[in-house]
CSV table of C-alpha atoms in Angstrom, one decimal:
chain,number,residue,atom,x,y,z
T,1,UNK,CA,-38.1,10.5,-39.3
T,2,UNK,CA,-36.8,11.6,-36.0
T,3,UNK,CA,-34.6,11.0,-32.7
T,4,UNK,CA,-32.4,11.8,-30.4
T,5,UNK,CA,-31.3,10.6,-27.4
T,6,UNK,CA,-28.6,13.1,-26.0
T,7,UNK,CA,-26.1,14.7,-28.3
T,8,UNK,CA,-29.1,16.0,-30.4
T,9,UNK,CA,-30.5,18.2,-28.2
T,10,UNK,CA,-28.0,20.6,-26.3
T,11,UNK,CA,-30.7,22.3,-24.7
T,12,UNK,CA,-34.7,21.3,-24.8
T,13,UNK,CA,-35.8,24.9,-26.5
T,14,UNK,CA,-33.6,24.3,-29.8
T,15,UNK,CA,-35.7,20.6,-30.0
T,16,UNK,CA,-39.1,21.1,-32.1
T,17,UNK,CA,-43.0,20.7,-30.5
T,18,UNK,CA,-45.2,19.3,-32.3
T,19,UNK,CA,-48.8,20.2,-33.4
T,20,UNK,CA,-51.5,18.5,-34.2
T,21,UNK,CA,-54.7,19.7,-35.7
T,22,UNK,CA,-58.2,18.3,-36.4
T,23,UNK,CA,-56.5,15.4,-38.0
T,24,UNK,CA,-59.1,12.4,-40.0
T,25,UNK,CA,-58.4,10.2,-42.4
T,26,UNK,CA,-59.9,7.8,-44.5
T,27,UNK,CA,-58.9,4.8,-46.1
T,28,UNK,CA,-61.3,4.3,-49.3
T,29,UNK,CA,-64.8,4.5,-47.5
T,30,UNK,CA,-63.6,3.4,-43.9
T,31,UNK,CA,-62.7,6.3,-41.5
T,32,UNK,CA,-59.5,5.3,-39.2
T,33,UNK,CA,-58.9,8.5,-37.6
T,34,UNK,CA,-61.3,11.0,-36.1
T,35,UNK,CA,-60.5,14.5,-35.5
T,36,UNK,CA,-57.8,14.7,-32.8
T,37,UNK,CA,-55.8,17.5,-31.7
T,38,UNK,CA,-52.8,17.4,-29.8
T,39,UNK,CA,-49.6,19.0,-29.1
T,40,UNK,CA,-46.4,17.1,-28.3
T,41,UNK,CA,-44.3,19.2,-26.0
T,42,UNK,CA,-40.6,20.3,-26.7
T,43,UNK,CA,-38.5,17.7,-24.4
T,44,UNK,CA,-41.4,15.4,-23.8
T,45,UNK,CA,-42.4,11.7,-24.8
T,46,UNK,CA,-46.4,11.2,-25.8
T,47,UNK,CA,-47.4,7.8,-25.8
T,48,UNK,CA,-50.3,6.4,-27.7
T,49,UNK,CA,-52.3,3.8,-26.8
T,50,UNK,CA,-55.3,2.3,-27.9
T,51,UNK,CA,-57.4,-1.3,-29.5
T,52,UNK,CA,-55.8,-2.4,-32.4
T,53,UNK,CA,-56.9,-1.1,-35.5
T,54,UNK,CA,-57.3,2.8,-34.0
T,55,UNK,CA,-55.1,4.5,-36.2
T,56,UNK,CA,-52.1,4.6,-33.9
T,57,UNK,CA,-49.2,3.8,-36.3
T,58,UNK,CA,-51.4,5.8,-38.9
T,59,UNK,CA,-51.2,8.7,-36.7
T,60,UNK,CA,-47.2,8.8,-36.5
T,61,UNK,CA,-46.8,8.1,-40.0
T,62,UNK,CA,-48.2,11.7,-40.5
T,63,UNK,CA,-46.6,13.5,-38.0
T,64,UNK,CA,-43.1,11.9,-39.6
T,65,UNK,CA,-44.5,13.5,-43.1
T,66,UNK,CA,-44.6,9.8,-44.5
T,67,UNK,CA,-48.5,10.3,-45.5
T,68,UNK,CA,-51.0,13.4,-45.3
T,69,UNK,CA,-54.3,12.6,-43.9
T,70,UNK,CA,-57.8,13.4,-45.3
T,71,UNK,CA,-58.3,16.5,-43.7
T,72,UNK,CA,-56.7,18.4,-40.5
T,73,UNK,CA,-52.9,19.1,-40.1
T,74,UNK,CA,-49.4,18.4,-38.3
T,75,UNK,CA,-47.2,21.2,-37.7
T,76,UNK,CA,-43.5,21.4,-36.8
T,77,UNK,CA,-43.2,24.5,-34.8
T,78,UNK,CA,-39.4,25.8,-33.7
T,79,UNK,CA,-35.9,24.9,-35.5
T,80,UNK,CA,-34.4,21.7,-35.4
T,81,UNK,CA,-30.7,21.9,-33.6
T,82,UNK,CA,-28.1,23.3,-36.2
T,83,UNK,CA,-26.5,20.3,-36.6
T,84,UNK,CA,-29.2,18.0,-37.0
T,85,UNK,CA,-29.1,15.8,-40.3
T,86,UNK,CA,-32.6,14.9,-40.2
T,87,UNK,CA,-35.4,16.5,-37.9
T,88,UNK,CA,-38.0,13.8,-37.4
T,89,UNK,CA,-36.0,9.4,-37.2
T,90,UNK,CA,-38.2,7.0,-36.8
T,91,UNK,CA,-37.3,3.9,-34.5
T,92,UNK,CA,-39.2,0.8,-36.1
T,93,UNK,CA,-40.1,-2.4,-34.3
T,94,UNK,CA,-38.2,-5.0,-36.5
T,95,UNK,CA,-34.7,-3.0,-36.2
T,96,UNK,CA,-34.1,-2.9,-40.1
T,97,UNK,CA,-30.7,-3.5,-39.7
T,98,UNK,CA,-28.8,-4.3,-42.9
T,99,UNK,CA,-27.3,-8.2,-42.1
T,100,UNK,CA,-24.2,-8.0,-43.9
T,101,UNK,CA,-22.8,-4.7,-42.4
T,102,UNK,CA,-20.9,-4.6,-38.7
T,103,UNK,CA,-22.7,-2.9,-35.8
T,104,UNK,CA,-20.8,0.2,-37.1
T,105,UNK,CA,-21.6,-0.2,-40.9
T,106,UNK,CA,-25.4,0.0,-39.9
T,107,UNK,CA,-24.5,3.2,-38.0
T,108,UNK,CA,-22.4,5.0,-40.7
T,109,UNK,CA,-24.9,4.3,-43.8
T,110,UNK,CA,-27.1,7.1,-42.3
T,111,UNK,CA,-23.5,9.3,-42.5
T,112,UNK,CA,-23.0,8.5,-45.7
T,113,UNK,CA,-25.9,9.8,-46.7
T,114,UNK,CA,-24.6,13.1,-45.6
T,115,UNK,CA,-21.3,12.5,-47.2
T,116,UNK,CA,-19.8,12.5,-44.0
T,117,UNK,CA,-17.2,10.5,-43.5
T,118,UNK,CA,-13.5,9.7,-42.1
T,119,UNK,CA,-12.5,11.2,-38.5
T,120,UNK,CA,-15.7,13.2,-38.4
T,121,UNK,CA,-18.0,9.9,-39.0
T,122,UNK,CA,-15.9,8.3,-36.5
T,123,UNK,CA,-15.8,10.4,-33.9
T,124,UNK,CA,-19.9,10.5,-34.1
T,125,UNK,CA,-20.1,7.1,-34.5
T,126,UNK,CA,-18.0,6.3,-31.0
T,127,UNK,CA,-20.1,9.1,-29.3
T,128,UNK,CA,-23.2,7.2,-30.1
T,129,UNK,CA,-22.1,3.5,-29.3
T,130,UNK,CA,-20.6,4.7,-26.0
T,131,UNK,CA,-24.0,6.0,-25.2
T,132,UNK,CA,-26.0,3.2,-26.0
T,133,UNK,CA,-23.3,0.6,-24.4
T,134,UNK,CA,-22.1,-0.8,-28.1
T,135,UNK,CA,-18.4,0.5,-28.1
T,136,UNK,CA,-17.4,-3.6,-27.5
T,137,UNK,CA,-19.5,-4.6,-30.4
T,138,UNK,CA,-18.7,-2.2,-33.2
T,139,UNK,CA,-17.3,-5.4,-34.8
T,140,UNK,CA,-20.1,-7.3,-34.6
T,141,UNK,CA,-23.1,-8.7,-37.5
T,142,UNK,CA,-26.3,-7.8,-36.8
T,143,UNK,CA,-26.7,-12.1,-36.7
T,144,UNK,CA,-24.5,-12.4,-33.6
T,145,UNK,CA,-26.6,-10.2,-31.7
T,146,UNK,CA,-29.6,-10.2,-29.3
T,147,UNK,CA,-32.9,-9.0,-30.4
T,148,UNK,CA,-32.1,-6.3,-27.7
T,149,UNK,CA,-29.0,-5.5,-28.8
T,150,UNK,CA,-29.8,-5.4,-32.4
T,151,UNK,CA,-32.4,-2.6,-31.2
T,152,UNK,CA,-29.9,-0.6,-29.0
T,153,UNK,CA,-27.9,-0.5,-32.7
T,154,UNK,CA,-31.2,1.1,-34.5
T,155,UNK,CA,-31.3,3.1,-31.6
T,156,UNK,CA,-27.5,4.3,-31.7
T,157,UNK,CA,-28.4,4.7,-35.9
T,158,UNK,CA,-31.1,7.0,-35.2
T,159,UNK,CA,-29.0,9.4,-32.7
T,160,UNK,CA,-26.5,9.6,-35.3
T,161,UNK,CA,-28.4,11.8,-37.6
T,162,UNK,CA,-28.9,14.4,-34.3
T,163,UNK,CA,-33.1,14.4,-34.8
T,164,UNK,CA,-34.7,16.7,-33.0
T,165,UNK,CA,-38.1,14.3,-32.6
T,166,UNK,CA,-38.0,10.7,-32.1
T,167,UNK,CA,-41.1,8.4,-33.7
T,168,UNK,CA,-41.2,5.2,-32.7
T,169,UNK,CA,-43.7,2.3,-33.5
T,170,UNK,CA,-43.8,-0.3,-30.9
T,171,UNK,CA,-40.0,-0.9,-30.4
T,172,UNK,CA,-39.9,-2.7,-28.1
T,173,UNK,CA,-42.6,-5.4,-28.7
T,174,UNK,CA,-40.7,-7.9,-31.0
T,175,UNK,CA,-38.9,-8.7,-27.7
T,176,UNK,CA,-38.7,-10.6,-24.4
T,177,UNK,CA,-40.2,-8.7,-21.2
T,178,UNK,CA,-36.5,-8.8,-19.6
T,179,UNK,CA,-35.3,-7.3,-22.5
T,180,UNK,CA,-37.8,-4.9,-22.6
T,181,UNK,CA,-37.2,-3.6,-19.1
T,182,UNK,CA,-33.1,-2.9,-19.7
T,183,UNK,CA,-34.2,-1.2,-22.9
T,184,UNK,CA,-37.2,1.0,-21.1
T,185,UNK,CA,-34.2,2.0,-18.6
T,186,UNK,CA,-31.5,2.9,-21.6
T,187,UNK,CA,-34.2,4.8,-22.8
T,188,UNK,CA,-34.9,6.8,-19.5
T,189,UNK,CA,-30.9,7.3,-18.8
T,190,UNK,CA,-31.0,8.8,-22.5
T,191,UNK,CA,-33.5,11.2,-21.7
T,192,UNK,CA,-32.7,11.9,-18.1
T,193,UNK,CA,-29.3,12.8,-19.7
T,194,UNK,CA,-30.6,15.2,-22.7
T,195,UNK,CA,-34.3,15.3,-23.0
T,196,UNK,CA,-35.8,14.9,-26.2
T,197,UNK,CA,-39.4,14.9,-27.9
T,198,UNK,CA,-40.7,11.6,-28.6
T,199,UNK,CA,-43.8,10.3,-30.0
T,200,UNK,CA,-43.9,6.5,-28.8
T,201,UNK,CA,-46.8,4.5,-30.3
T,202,UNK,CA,-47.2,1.1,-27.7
T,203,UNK,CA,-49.8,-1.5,-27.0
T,204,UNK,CA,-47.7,-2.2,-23.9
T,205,UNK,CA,-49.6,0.0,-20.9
T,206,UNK,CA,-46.9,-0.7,-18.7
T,207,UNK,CA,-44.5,0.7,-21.0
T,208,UNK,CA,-46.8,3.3,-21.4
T,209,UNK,CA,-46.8,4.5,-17.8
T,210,UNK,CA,-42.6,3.7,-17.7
T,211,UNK,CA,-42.0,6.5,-20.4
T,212,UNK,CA,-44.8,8.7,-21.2
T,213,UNK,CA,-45.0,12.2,-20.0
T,214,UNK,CA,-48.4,12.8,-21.9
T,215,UNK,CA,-50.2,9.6,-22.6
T,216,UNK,CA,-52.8,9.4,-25.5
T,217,UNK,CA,-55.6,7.3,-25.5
T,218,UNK,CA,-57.8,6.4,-28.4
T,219,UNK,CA,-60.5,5.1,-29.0
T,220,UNK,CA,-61.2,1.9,-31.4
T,221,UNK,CA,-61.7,2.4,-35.1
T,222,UNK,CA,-62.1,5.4,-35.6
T,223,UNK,CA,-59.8,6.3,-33.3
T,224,UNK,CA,-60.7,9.3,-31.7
T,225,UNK,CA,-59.1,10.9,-28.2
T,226,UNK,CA,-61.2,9.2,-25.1
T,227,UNK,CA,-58.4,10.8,-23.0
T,228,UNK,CA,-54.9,12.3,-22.1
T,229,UNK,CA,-53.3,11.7,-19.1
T,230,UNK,CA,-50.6,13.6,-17.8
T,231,UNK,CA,-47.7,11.9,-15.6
T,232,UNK,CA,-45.6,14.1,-13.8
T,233,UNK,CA,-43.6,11.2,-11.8
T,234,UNK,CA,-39.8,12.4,-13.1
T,235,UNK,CA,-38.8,9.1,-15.2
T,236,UNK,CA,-35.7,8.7,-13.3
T,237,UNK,CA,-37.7,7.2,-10.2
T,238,UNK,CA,-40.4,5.7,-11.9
T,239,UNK,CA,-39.1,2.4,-11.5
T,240,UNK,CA,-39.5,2.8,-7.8
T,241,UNK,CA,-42.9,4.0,-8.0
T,242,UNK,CA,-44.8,1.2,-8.5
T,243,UNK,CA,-47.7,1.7,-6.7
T,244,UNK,CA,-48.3,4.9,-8.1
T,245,UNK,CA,-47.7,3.7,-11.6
T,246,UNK,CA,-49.8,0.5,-11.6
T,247,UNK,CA,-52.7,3.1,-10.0
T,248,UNK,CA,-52.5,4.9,-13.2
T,249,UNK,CA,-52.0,1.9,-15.5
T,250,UNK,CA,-55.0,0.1,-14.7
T,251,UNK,CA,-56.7,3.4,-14.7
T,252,UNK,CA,-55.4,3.2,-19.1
T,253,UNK,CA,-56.8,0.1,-18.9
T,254,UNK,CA,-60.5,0.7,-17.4
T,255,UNK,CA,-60.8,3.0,-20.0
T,256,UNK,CA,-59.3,0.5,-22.5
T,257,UNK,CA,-60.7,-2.5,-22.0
T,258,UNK,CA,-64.8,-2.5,-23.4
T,259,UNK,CA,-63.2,-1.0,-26.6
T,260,UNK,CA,-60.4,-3.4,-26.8
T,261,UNK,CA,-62.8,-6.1,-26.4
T,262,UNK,CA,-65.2,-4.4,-28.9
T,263,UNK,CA,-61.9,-4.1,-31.7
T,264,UNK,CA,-61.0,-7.2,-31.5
T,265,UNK,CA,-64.8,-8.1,-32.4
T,266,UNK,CA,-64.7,-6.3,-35.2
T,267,UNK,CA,-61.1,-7.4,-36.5
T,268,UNK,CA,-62.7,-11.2,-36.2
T,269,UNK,CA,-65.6,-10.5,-38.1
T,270,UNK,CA,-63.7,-8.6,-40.8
């Protein structure tokens, strides 16, 4: 899987792009992906949107190399930073965080992997709770945390390892929409910090619009791309924009909505 957040990517041109090729797939009879083609810029985050059951978590799983689909490819193009542990961390939406190790235990398992360990673990280890605001809570079981905070950890876990993409599957959507908004900004001050490639799969638009520097749109089962939007609003101020933003995300949904409406149709009726 793959992440980073700062530390990971010294400069942008040492992060990897991403390419995707004619990708379909098939599930037994029952096509869930149709034939997109898309490349994920070095330093950028793609969001993907689209009606349930359109192939969106599908999709990331092969560009993290978890499954191959039917036909098509995904190609990793450039080198991972030299000290990267593991090029692609995925960022899940239930935190997987183990309950009976501290804030830090959760951190170091993916060190310990890497037989890394003593002053070097620690020293990463403090780097990566300081930038995700979790130096007070290094202590701390994952069951005397928020649901935010407990995400901020799997966050922190996945910088760790140095990634050079980040994959993540609707993070944020286990969570309360004030929680979600301090999380969308640590994720911005990450980014604006040292930018890193991201492939964020949501069904949250506005989150969408928050993040995405290229945002995906597919269609429902099989997803296909209807369109891709670009956003060139710098993150940092997007917060401010709101006029502009809400423009563009009710622009995602017009071109959501009939299909959404149409998916959920066909998810009812099996």
């Amino acid at each position: 899987a793959a992440q980073n957040l700062g530390r990971a990517f010294p400069e942008v041109e040492k992060a990897m792009e991403i390419q995707i090729r004619s990708v379909s797939h098939f599930y037994g009879s029952t096509e869930v992906l149709k034939d997109i083609s898309i490349d994920i810029p070095m330093g950028k985050i793609a969001c993907v949107v689209g009606p349930s059951g359109c192939g969106k978590s599908t999709l990331l799983r092969f560009i993290g190399g978890l499954e191959k689909p039917t036909r098509g490819s995904v190609v990793q193009v450039g080198k991972p930073p030299e000290d990267s542990l593991n090029p692609l961390t995925y960022i899940f939406q239930d935190f997987a965080l183990l309950p009976w190790r501290t804030v830090k235990g959760n951190i170091s398992l993916v060190l310990e992997d890497h037989d890394i360990k003593g002053d070097v673990a620690q020293s990463i280890i403090d780097d990566v709770l300081a930038r995700t605001n979790l130096s007070d809570f290094e202590n701390a079981l994952p069951k005397q945390l928020s649901g935010g905070m407990k995400q901020r950890v799997a966050i922190a876990r996945a910088l760790v390892v140095k990634p050079a993409v980040m994959l993540m599957d609707e993070p944020l959507s286990a969570l309360d929409a004030q929680t979600r908004e301090l999380l969308i900004d640590d994720l911005v001050s990450l980014w604006t910090r040292q930018p890193f490639t991201a492939v964020y799969v949501t069904h949250n638009l506005a989150e969408a619009v928050r993040l995405g520097h290229k945002v995906l749109v597919l269609s429902r089962r099989p997803g296909s791309i209807r369109e891709v939007i670009e956003i060139d609003t710098p993150l940092e101020v997007r917060a401010t924009k709101t006029v502009q933003l809400e423009e563009v995300q009710k622009n995602l949904w017009d071109l959501m909505r009939d299909e959404a409406r149409a998916a959920d149709k066909e998810l009812i009726n099996g």
